[in-house]
PDB file of C-alpha atoms and ligand atoms in Angstrom:
ATOM      1  CA  MET A   1      31.290 -99.170 -29.246  1.00 96.00           C
ATOM      2  CA  GLU A   2      34.733 -97.548 -29.389  1.00 98.00           C
ATOM      3  CA  ILE A   3      36.274 -95.231 -26.770  1.00 98.00           C
ATOM      4  CA  ARG A   4      39.116 -93.041 -28.055  1.00 98.00           C
ATOM      5  CA  PRO A   5      40.929 -90.584 -25.749  1.00 97.00           C
ATOM      6  CA  THR A   6      40.885 -87.099 -27.283  1.00 96.00           C
ATOM      7  CA  ASN A   7      43.936 -84.923 -27.706  1.00 93.00           C
ATOM      8  CA  GLY A   8      44.748 -82.872 -24.645  1.00 95.00           C
ATOM      9  CA  GLY A   9      44.577 -83.298 -20.907  1.00 97.00           C
ATOM     10  CA  CYS A  10      41.188 -84.999 -20.577  1.00 98.00           C
ATOM     11  CA  GLY A  11      38.245 -86.420 -22.499  1.00 98.00           C
ATOM     12  CA  ALA A  12      37.363 -89.366 -24.725  1.00 98.00           C
ATOM     13  CA  GLU A  13      35.145 -89.709 -27.791  1.00 98.00           C
ATOM     14  CA  VAL A  14      32.642 -92.550 -27.660  1.00 98.00           C
ATOM     15  CA  ALA A  15      31.736 -93.798 -31.139  1.00 98.00           C
ATOM     16  CA  GLY A  16      29.230 -96.398 -32.277  1.00 97.00           C
ATOM     17  CA  VAL A  17      26.633 -95.808 -29.593  1.00 98.00           C
ATOM     18  CA  ASP A  18      23.016 -94.581 -29.658  1.00 98.00           C
ATOM     19  CA  LEU A  19      22.141 -92.955 -26.338  1.00 98.00           C
ATOM     20  CA  ASN A  20      18.503 -93.988 -26.957  1.00 98.00           C
ATOM     21  CA  ALA A  21      19.430 -97.671 -26.899  1.00 98.00           C
ATOM     22  CA  LEU A  22      22.151 -98.256 -24.334  1.00 98.00           C
ATOM     23  CA  SER A  23      22.907-101.787 -23.210  1.00 98.00           C
ATOM     24  CA  ASP A  24      23.879-102.427 -19.579  1.00 98.00           C
ATOM     25  CA  ALA A  25      27.441-103.248 -20.713  1.00 98.00           C
ATOM     26  CA  GLN A  26      27.669 -99.928 -22.599  1.00 98.00           C
ATOM     27  CA  VAL A  27      26.456 -98.019 -19.532  1.00 98.00           C
ATOM     28  CA  GLU A  28      29.213 -99.577 -17.398  1.00 98.00           C
ATOM     29  CA  ALA A  29      31.902 -98.953 -20.040  1.00 98.00           C
ATOM     30  CA  ILE A  30      30.801 -95.325 -20.432  1.00 98.00           C
ATOM     31  CA  LEU A  31      30.834 -94.828 -16.646  1.00 98.00           C
ATOM     32  CA  ASP A  32      34.372 -96.239 -16.503  1.00 98.00           C
ATOM     33  CA  ALA A  33      35.525 -93.893 -19.302  1.00 98.00           C
ATOM     34  CA  HIS A  34      33.693 -90.982 -17.649  1.00 98.00           C
ATOM     35  CA  ALA A  35      35.610 -91.568 -14.397  1.00 98.00           C
ATOM     36  CA  GLU A  36      38.934 -92.170 -16.170  1.00 98.00           C
ATOM     37  CA  TYR A  37      38.928 -89.354 -18.751  1.00 98.00           C
ATOM     38  CA  GLY A  38      36.660 -86.905 -16.868  1.00 98.00           C
ATOM     39  CA  VAL A  39      34.379 -86.225 -19.838  1.00 98.00           C
ATOM     40  CA  VAL A  40      33.007 -88.327 -22.699  1.00 98.00           C
ATOM     41  CA  PHE A  41      31.771 -86.956 -26.024  1.00 98.00           C
ATOM     42  CA  PHE A  42      29.175 -88.368 -28.436  1.00 98.00           C
ATOM     43  CA  ARG A  43      28.286 -87.160 -31.939  1.00 98.00           C
ATOM     44  CA  ASP A  44      25.130 -87.277 -34.069  1.00 98.00           C
ATOM     45  CA  GLN A  45      22.662 -88.144 -31.301  1.00 98.00           C
ATOM     46  CA  GLU A  46      18.916 -87.637 -31.797  1.00 98.00           C
ATOM     47  CA  LEU A  47      17.445 -86.751 -28.409  1.00 98.00           C
ATOM     48  CA  THR A  48      14.193 -85.131 -27.318  1.00 98.00           C
ATOM     49  CA  PRO A  49      13.986 -83.706 -23.792  1.00 98.00           C
ATOM     50  CA  ASP A  50      12.228 -86.922 -22.710  1.00 98.00           C
ATOM     51  CA  THR A  51      14.746 -89.273 -24.312  1.00 98.00           C
ATOM     52  CA  GLN A  52      17.717 -87.241 -23.039  1.00 98.00           C
ATOM     53  CA  LEU A  53      16.264 -87.607 -19.554  1.00 98.00           C
ATOM     54  CA  ALA A  54      15.815 -91.348 -20.093  1.00 98.00           C
ATOM     55  CA  ALA A  55      19.414 -91.692 -21.356  1.00 98.00           C
ATOM     56  CA  ALA A  56      20.782 -89.748 -18.378  1.00 98.00           C
ATOM     57  CA  GLU A  57      18.734 -91.906 -15.978  1.00 98.00           C
ATOM     58  CA  ARG A  58      20.672 -94.948 -17.169  1.00 98.00           C
ATOM     59  CA  PHE A  59      23.688 -93.457 -15.350  1.00 98.00           C
ATOM     60  CA  GLY A  60      21.931 -92.571 -12.099  1.00 98.00           C
ATOM     61  CA  PRO A  61      18.990 -90.706 -10.541  1.00 97.00           C
ATOM     62  CA  ILE A  62      18.337 -87.196 -11.873  1.00 97.00           C
ATOM     63  CA  ASN A  63      19.219 -84.114  -9.840  1.00 92.00           C
ATOM     64  CA  VAL A  64      17.108 -81.200 -11.122  1.00 89.00           C
ATOM     65  CA  ASN A  65      19.081 -77.963 -10.886  1.00 85.00           C
ATOM     66  CA  ARG A  66      16.952 -75.514  -8.894  1.00 85.00           C
ATOM     67  CA  PHE A  67      18.402 -72.341 -10.433  1.00 87.00           C
ATOM     68  CA  PHE A  68      18.358 -72.936 -14.192  1.00 83.00           C
ATOM     69  CA  SER A  69      15.349 -72.238 -16.434  1.00 87.00           C
ATOM     70  CA  ARG A  70      13.559 -75.424 -17.451  1.00 91.00           C
ATOM     71  CA  VAL A  71      12.626 -76.722 -20.879  1.00 93.00           C
ATOM     72  CA  ALA A  72       8.877 -76.026 -21.290  1.00 91.00           C
ATOM     73  CA  THR A  73       7.948 -79.575 -22.304  1.00 95.00           C
ATOM     74  CA  GLN A  74      10.158 -81.345 -19.744  1.00 95.00           C
ATOM     75  CA  PRO A  75      10.831 -79.421 -16.528  1.00 93.00           C
ATOM     76  CA  ARG A  76      13.476 -81.896 -15.370  1.00 96.00           C
ATOM     77  CA  VAL A  77      15.708 -80.729 -18.230  1.00 97.00           C
ATOM     78  CA  ALA A  78      17.531 -77.386 -17.851  1.00 95.00           C
ATOM     79  CA  GLU A  79      17.988 -74.963 -20.710  1.00 95.00           C
ATOM     80  CA  VAL A  80      21.448 -73.480 -21.264  1.00 96.00           C
ATOM     81  CA  LEU A  81      20.713 -70.659 -23.681  1.00 95.00           C
ATOM     82  CA  LYS A  82      22.409 -67.580 -25.016  1.00 96.00           C
ATOM     83  CA  GLU A  83      20.616 -65.386 -27.565  1.00 95.00           C
ATOM     84  CA  ALA A  84      21.823 -62.168 -29.173  1.00 92.00           C
ATOM     85  CA  HIS A  85      20.226 -59.959 -26.500  1.00 90.00           C
ATOM     86  CA  HIS A  86      21.789 -61.800 -23.534  1.00 91.00           C
ATOM     87  CA  PRO A  87      24.704 -59.927 -21.962  1.00 87.00           C
ATOM     88  CA  ASN A  88      26.742 -63.091 -21.380  1.00 90.00           C
ATOM     89  CA  ASN A  89      26.578 -66.850 -21.646  1.00 94.00           C
ATOM     90  CA  ILE A  90      25.916 -69.435 -18.928  1.00 92.00           C
ATOM     91  CA  GLY A  91      28.932 -71.163 -17.412  1.00 94.00           C
ATOM     92  CA  GLY A  92      31.501 -68.726 -18.804  1.00 95.00           C
ATOM     93  CA  GLY A  93      34.201 -69.360 -16.206  1.00 96.00           C
ATOM     94  CA  TRP A  94      35.937 -72.380 -14.723  1.00 98.00           C
ATOM     95  CA  HIS A  95      33.584 -74.257 -12.405  1.00 97.00           C
ATOM     96  CA  THR A  96      32.162 -77.629 -11.529  1.00 96.00           C
ATOM     97  CA  ASP A  97      28.400 -78.045 -11.243  1.00 94.00           C
ATOM     98  CA  HIS A  98      26.723 -78.279  -7.842  1.00 94.00           C
ATOM     99  CA  SER A  99      29.839 -78.148  -5.632  1.00 96.00           C
ATOM    100  CA  TYR A 100      27.658 -75.877  -3.457  1.00 95.00           C
ATOM    101  CA  ASP A 101      25.466 -78.872  -2.594  1.00 94.00           C
ATOM    102  CA  GLN A 102      26.213 -81.147   0.333  1.00 96.00           C
ATOM    103  CA  LEU A 103      25.754 -84.098  -2.030  1.00 96.00           C
ATOM    104  CA  PRO A 104      27.226 -82.704  -5.289  1.00 96.00           C
ATOM    105  CA  ALA A 105      26.020 -83.947  -8.655  1.00 96.00           C
ATOM    106  CA  MET A 106      28.045 -86.779 -10.157  1.00 98.00           C
ATOM    107  CA  GLY A 107      27.755 -85.696 -13.761  1.00 98.00           C
ATOM    108  CA  SER A 108      26.089 -83.399 -16.260  1.00 98.00           C
ATOM    109  CA  MET A 109      24.914 -84.373 -19.739  1.00 98.00           C
ATOM    110  CA  LEU A 110      24.735 -81.474 -22.211  1.00 98.00           C
ATOM    111  CA  TYR A 111      23.051 -81.869 -25.613  1.00 98.00           C
ATOM    112  CA  ALA A 112      23.470 -79.355 -28.454  1.00 98.00           C
ATOM    113  CA  ILE A 113      20.246 -78.122 -30.095  1.00 98.00           C
ATOM    114  CA  ASP A 114      21.475 -74.916 -31.827  1.00 98.00           C
ATOM    115  CA  VAL A 115      25.128 -73.996 -32.108  1.00 98.00           C
ATOM    116  CA  PRO A 116      26.766 -70.869 -33.516  1.00 97.00           C
ATOM    117  CA  ALA A 117      28.558 -71.062 -36.858  1.00 95.00           C
ATOM    118  CA  HIS A 118      31.825 -70.275 -35.064  1.00 96.00           C
ATOM    119  CA  GLY A 119      32.700 -70.366 -31.384  1.00 97.00           C
ATOM    120  CA  GLY A 120      30.758 -71.659 -28.396  1.00 98.00           C
ATOM    121  CA  ASP A 121      33.237 -74.448 -27.586  1.00 98.00           C
ATOM    122  CA  THR A 122      33.460 -75.841 -24.053  1.00 98.00           C
ATOM    123  CA  MET A 123      36.777 -76.363 -22.275  1.00 98.00           C
ATOM    124  CA  PHE A 124      37.366 -79.018 -19.627  1.00 98.00           C
ATOM    125  CA  ALA A 125      40.193 -79.312 -17.092  1.00 98.00           C
ATOM    126  CA  ASN A 126      41.435 -82.519 -15.492  1.00 98.00           C
ATOM    127  CA  MET A 127      41.478 -82.365 -11.690  1.00 98.00           C
ATOM    128  CA  TYR A 128      43.402 -85.651 -11.343  1.00 98.00           C
ATOM    129  CA  LYS A 129      46.238 -84.166 -13.373  1.00 98.00           C
ATOM    130  CA  ALA A 130      46.046 -80.864 -11.506  1.00 98.00           C
ATOM    131  CA  TYR A 131      46.544 -82.735  -8.216  1.00 98.00           C
ATOM    132  CA  GLU A 132      49.272 -85.017  -9.612  1.00 98.00           C
ATOM    133  CA  SER A 133      51.273 -82.002 -10.817  1.00 98.00           C
ATOM    134  CA  LEU A 134      51.676 -80.611  -7.277  1.00 98.00           C
ATOM    135  CA  SER A 135      54.734 -81.186  -5.070  1.00 98.00           C
ATOM    136  CA  ASP A 136      54.526 -83.942  -2.459  1.00 98.00           C
ATOM    137  CA  GLY A 137      54.676 -81.282   0.253  1.00 98.00           C
ATOM    138  CA  LEU A 138      51.666 -79.355  -1.070  1.00 98.00           C
ATOM    139  CA  LYS A 139      49.746 -82.595  -1.717  1.00 98.00           C
ATOM    140  CA  ARG A 140      50.159 -83.604   1.946  1.00 97.00           C
ATOM    141  CA  THR A 141      49.115 -80.121   3.131  1.00 97.00           C
ATOM    142  CA  LEU A 142      45.985 -80.117   0.954  1.00 98.00           C
ATOM    143  CA  GLU A 143      44.982 -83.599   2.068  1.00 95.00           C
ATOM    144  CA  GLY A 144      44.354 -82.220   5.568  1.00 92.00           C
ATOM    145  CA  LEU A 145      42.090 -79.402   4.368  1.00 98.00           C
ATOM    146  CA  SER A 146      38.423 -78.896   3.519  1.00 98.00           C
ATOM    147  CA  ALA A 147      36.826 -75.941   1.726  1.00 98.00           C
ATOM    148  CA  VAL A 148      33.488 -74.145   1.993  1.00 98.00           C
ATOM    149  CA  HIS A 149      31.445 -73.874  -1.220  1.00 98.00           C
ATOM    150  CA  SER A 150      28.330 -71.757  -1.796  1.00 94.00           C
ATOM    151  CA  SER A 151      25.687 -70.844  -4.380  1.00 90.00           C
ATOM    152  CA  ARG A 152      24.618 -67.655  -2.577  1.00 85.00           C
ATOM    153  CA  HIS A 153      26.967 -65.194  -4.301  1.00 83.00           C
ATOM    154  CA  VAL A 154      26.131 -66.625  -7.746  1.00 81.00           C
ATOM    155  CA  PHE A 155      22.442 -67.627  -7.709  1.00 82.00           C
ATOM    156  CA  GLY A 156      21.162 -66.047  -4.458  1.00 78.00           C
ATOM    157  CA  PRO A 157      19.320 -62.770  -3.779  1.00 82.00           C
ATOM    158  CA  GLY A 158      21.532 -59.885  -4.918  1.00 79.00           C
ATOM    159  CA  GLY A 159      24.024 -62.363  -6.352  1.00 78.00           C
ATOM    160  CA  TYR A 160      25.825 -62.286  -9.695  1.00 78.00           C
ATOM    161  CA  HIS A 161      22.880 -63.445 -11.816  1.00 77.00           C
ATOM    162  CA  GLU A 162      20.147 -61.488 -10.028  1.00 73.00           C
ATOM    163  CA  GLN A 163      22.117 -58.279 -10.577  1.00 73.00           C
ATOM    164  CA  ARG A 164      22.026 -58.950 -14.320  1.00 70.00           C
ATOM    165  CA  ARG A 165      18.251 -59.721 -14.392  1.00 69.00           C
ATOM    166  CA  ASP A 166      18.387 -61.574 -17.686  1.00 72.00           C
ATOM    167  CA  GLY A 167      15.568 -64.000 -16.847  1.00 77.00           C
ATOM    168  CA  ARG A 168      17.511 -67.253 -17.297  1.00 78.00           C
ATOM    169  CA  TYR A 169      17.640 -68.206 -13.606  1.00 80.00           C
ATOM    170  CA  GLU A 170      15.041 -68.849 -10.921  1.00 78.00           C
ATOM    171  CA  ASN A 171      14.569 -69.704  -7.229  1.00 83.00           C
ATOM    172  CA  ALA A 172      17.190 -67.293  -5.883  1.00 84.00           C
ATOM    173  CA  GLU A 173      15.675 -67.822  -2.415  1.00 83.00           C
ATOM    174  CA  GLN A 174      16.807 -71.464  -2.567  1.00 86.00           C
ATOM    175  CA  ALA A 175      20.490 -70.444  -2.597  1.00 82.00           C
ATOM    176  CA  THR A 176      20.793 -71.011   1.117  1.00 84.00           C
ATOM    177  CA  GLN A 177      22.941 -74.086   1.382  1.00 79.00           C
ATOM    178  CA  ASP A 178      26.694 -73.923   1.853  1.00 93.00           C
ATOM    179  CA  ALA A 179      28.700 -77.127   1.815  1.00 97.00           C
ATOM    180  CA  VAL A 180      32.076 -78.262   3.126  1.00 98.00           C
ATOM    181  CA  HIS A 181      34.071 -80.742   1.002  1.00 98.00           C
ATOM    182  CA  PRO A 182      37.626 -82.074   1.199  1.00 98.00           C
ATOM    183  CA  VAL A 183      40.094 -80.111  -0.948  1.00 98.00           C
ATOM    184  CA  VAL A 184      41.389 -83.438  -2.291  1.00 98.00           C
ATOM    185  CA  ILE A 185      38.703 -86.070  -2.795  1.00 98.00           C
ATOM    186  CA  ARG A 186      38.970 -89.777  -3.436  1.00 98.00           C
ATOM    187  CA  HIS A 187      37.012 -90.180  -6.669  1.00 98.00           C
ATOM    188  CA  PRO A 188      34.063 -92.439  -5.846  1.00 97.00           C
ATOM    189  CA  ARG A 189      34.494 -94.667  -8.930  1.00 98.00           C
ATOM    190  CA  SER A 190      38.178 -94.508  -9.906  1.00 98.00           C
ATOM    191  CA  GLY A 191      39.541 -94.215  -6.334  1.00 98.00           C
ATOM    192  CA  ARG A 192      42.049 -91.634  -7.628  1.00 98.00           C
ATOM    193  CA  PRO A 193      42.817 -88.336  -5.844  1.00 98.00           C
ATOM    194  CA  ALA A 194      41.318 -85.247  -7.484  1.00 98.00           C
ATOM    195  CA  LEU A 195      41.529 -81.572  -6.597  1.00 98.00           C
ATOM    196  CA  TYR A 196      38.069 -80.365  -5.553  1.00 98.00           C
ATOM    197  CA  VAL A 197      37.986 -76.558  -5.379  1.00 98.00           C
ATOM    198  CA  ASN A 198      36.732 -74.241  -8.118  1.00 98.00           C
ATOM    199  CA  ARG A 199      36.809 -70.539  -8.857  1.00 97.00           C
ATOM    200  CA  ALA A 200      33.023 -70.058  -9.130  1.00 95.00           C
ATOM    201  CA  PHE A 201      31.720 -71.680  -5.962  1.00 97.00           C
ATOM    202  CA  THR A 202      34.588 -72.182  -3.458  1.00 98.00           C
ATOM    203  CA  LEU A 203      34.574 -69.411  -0.846  1.00 97.00           C
ATOM    204  CA  HIS A 204      37.453 -70.268   1.480  1.00 98.00           C
ATOM    205  CA  ILE A 205      39.386 -73.022   3.197  1.00 98.00           C
ATOM    206  CA  ASP A 206      37.365 -74.327   6.148  1.00 98.00           C
ATOM    207  CA  GLY A 207      38.598 -72.646   9.338  1.00 98.00           C
ATOM    208  CA  TRP A 208      40.590 -69.972   7.414  1.00 98.00           C
ATOM    209  CA  THR A 209      39.458 -66.451   6.510  1.00 98.00           C
ATOM    210  CA  VAL A 210      38.737 -65.533   2.888  1.00 98.00           C
ATOM    211  CA  GLU A 211      41.857 -63.357   2.902  1.00 98.00           C
ATOM    212  CA  GLU A 212      44.026 -66.184   4.221  1.00 98.00           C
ATOM    213  CA  SER A 213      42.529 -68.633   1.704  1.00 98.00           C
ATOM    214  CA  GLN A 214      42.847 -66.559  -1.459  1.00 98.00           C
ATOM    215  CA  PRO A 215      46.586 -66.973  -2.179  1.00 98.00           C
ATOM    216  CA  LEU A 216      46.355 -70.768  -1.933  1.00 98.00           C
ATOM    217  CA  LEU A 217      43.071 -71.004  -3.861  1.00 98.00           C
ATOM    218  CA  GLN A 218      44.299 -68.676  -6.624  1.00 98.00           C
ATOM    219  CA  TYR A 219      47.440 -70.790  -6.963  1.00 98.00           C
ATOM    220  CA  LEU A 220      45.333 -73.960  -7.306  1.00 98.00           C
ATOM    221  CA  TYR A 221      43.025 -72.301  -9.864  1.00 98.00           C
ATOM    222  CA  GLY A 222      46.085 -71.415 -11.906  1.00 98.00           C
ATOM    223  CA  VAL A 223      47.374 -74.990 -11.756  1.00 98.00           C
ATOM    224  CA  GLY A 224      43.969 -76.455 -12.670  1.00 98.00           C
ATOM    225  CA  GLY A 225      43.630 -74.293 -15.770  1.00 98.00           C
ATOM    226  CA  ARG A 226      47.132 -74.963 -17.158  1.00 98.00           C
ATOM    227  CA  PRO A 227      46.794 -75.798 -20.869  1.00 98.00           C
ATOM    228  CA  GLU A 228      48.275 -79.285 -20.444  1.00 98.00           C
ATOM    229  CA  HIS A 229      45.418 -80.193 -18.064  1.00 98.00           C
ATOM    230  CA  THR A 230      42.675 -79.106 -20.464  1.00 98.00           C
ATOM    231  CA  CYS A 231      40.841 -80.179 -23.593  1.00 98.00           C
ATOM    232  CA  ARG A 232      38.421 -78.266 -25.813  1.00 98.00           C
ATOM    233  CA  PHE A 233      35.230 -79.596 -27.423  1.00 98.00           C
ATOM    234  CA  ARG A 234      33.814 -78.202 -30.652  1.00 98.00           C
ATOM    235  CA  TRP A 235      30.055 -78.642 -30.697  1.00 98.00           C
ATOM    236  CA  GLU A 236      27.875 -79.677 -33.614  1.00 98.00           C
ATOM    237  CA  ARG A 237      24.117 -80.018 -33.553  1.00 98.00           C
ATOM    238  CA  GLY A 238      23.427 -83.432 -31.943  1.00 98.00           C
ATOM    239  CA  SER A 239      26.697 -83.547 -29.961  1.00 98.00           C
ATOM    240  CA  VAL A 240      26.616 -84.616 -26.321  1.00 98.00           C
ATOM    241  CA  ALA A 241      29.212 -84.017 -23.613  1.00 98.00           C
ATOM    242  CA  PHE A 242      28.778 -86.006 -20.410  1.00 98.00           C
ATOM    243  CA  TRP A 243      31.239 -84.752 -17.800  1.00 98.00           C
ATOM    244  CA  ASP A 244      32.236 -85.920 -14.361  1.00 98.00           C
ATOM    245  CA  ASN A 245      31.852 -83.072 -11.887  1.00 98.00           C
ATOM    246  CA  ARG A 246      34.227 -84.758  -9.410  1.00 98.00           C
ATOM    247  CA  ALA A 247      37.106 -85.127 -11.896  1.00 98.00           C
ATOM    248  CA  THR A 248      36.871 -82.005 -14.073  1.00 98.00           C
ATOM    249  CA  TRP A 249      36.076 -78.331 -14.284  1.00 98.00           C
ATOM    250  CA  HIS A 250      34.422 -76.862 -17.385  1.00 98.00           C
ATOM    251  CA  TYR A 251      34.283 -73.441 -19.040  1.00 98.00           C
ATOM    252  CA  ALA A 252      31.789 -72.427 -21.764  1.00 98.00           C
ATOM    253  CA  LEU A 253      33.464 -69.953 -24.133  1.00 98.00           C
ATOM    254  CA  ASP A 254      31.487 -66.767 -24.767  1.00 97.00           C
ATOM    255  CA  ASP A 255      32.855 -65.893 -28.207  1.00 98.00           C
ATOM    256  CA  TYR A 256      29.809 -65.798 -30.527  1.00 97.00           C
ATOM    257  CA  PRO A 257      28.263 -62.300 -30.196  1.00 96.00           C
ATOM    258  CA  GLY A 258      24.958 -61.896 -31.999  1.00 96.00           C
ATOM    259  CA  GLU A 259      24.402 -65.655 -32.417  1.00 97.00           C
ATOM    260  CA  THR A 260      22.253 -68.199 -30.589  1.00 97.00           C
ATOM    261  CA  ARG A 261      23.503 -71.246 -28.710  1.00 98.00           C
ATOM    262  CA  ARG A 262      20.850 -73.530 -27.169  1.00 98.00           C
ATOM    263  CA  MET A 263      21.709 -76.630 -25.170  1.00 98.00           C
ATOM    264  CA  HIS A 264      19.748 -78.966 -22.901  1.00 98.00           C
ATOM    265  CA  ARG A 265      21.372 -80.147 -19.665  1.00 97.00           C
ATOM    266  CA  VAL A 266      20.466 -83.006 -17.377  1.00 98.00           C
ATOM    267  CA  THR A 267      22.352 -83.423 -14.107  1.00 97.00           C
ATOM    268  CA  ILE A 268      22.838 -86.771 -12.394  1.00 98.00           C
ATOM    269  CA  ASP A 269      22.925 -87.256  -8.639  1.00 97.00           C
ATOM    270  CA  GLY A 270      26.131 -87.930  -6.799  1.00 97.00           C
ATOM    271  CA  GLY A 271      26.777 -88.316  -3.103  1.00 96.00           C
ATOM    272  CA  GLU A 272      28.981 -87.355  -0.220  1.00 97.00           C
ATOM    273  CA  LEU A 273      32.640 -86.859  -1.137  1.00 98.00           C
ATOM    274  CA  SER A 274      35.329 -88.389   1.031  1.00 98.00           C
ATOM    275  CA  ALA A 275      38.825 -87.122   1.600  1.00 98.00           C
ATOM    276  CA  TYR A 276      41.805 -88.716  -0.114  1.00 97.00           C
ATOM    277  CA  ALA A 277      44.651 -89.760   2.158  1.00 91.00           C
ATOM    278  CA  ALA A 278      47.842 -91.179   0.620  1.00 84.00           C
TER     279      ALA A 278
HETATM  280  C1  SIN B   1      27.453 -75.376 -17.991  1.00 81.50           C
HETATM  281  O1  SIN B   1      28.282 -74.774 -17.343  1.00 81.50           O
HETATM  282  O2  SIN B   1      26.754 -76.245 -17.508  1.00 81.50           O
HETATM  283  C2  SIN B   1      27.282 -75.053 -19.456  1.00 81.50           C
HETATM  284  C3  SIN B   1      28.416 -75.535 -20.279  1.00 81.50           C
HETATM  285  C4  SIN B   1      28.255 -75.181 -21.733  1.00 81.50           C
HETATM  286  O3  SIN B   1      27.256 -74.572 -22.092  1.00 81.50           O
HETATM  287  O4  SIN B   1      29.129 -75.519 -22.518  1.00 81.50           O
END
């Protein structure tokens, strides 16, 4: 097995591995690369919904997303689908999965079934580098703060997806849980500080109003998405991206009108996030 950092601000390609036949040593090496580079990419994998689930389970217990449509033959696998009639794609903005949960998911494993001839790439942004690029003064300020995250405005009744009624989401009534997480977390595996706010699910700084929070949050979103913190993955059928939700954001590009893109996603459990203190 070979792990080669990709060009850009995050990511590594893992070559010479079959996700259907992972050794214990490979699992540990992949988890180390996942925590270090934020996202690992695999090519030419042959996965069914059942074997993708089995591969993901090698990295931790499965966390079934309660809002995404499920694959008919394996309801623990989520479908990430855009067809010609859909008004927009899924995940088309910077976010990290499950930050609205009190115990956010550790990682997400996305497998490409059908990809458009052009477009449909996914971008990733490195939250270690975003934090490191800040001044010492702002780092110290952020280390004392927590932020409130929610799924209600995205997946809940009357939220963004329900207003569009495109049938790709379910269980809006389960969007009840808000969560408070440190703005700078200590990554549970690498021990490194990472910025942990995101444009999709972070509502405000804990104890501040939305209005007071917005200037600071918008500044941090701008820093996170700077080109030098990002990388971009071009999908082929059989490609897998396995990203670390504590170390990266991701953004699915919606630039393939009239074409179909079908992916299968399995999400892996994480745990409580602790604050980083220098
Ligand atoms: C997601 O946000 O989970 C989907 C990412 C993608 O489809 O590239």
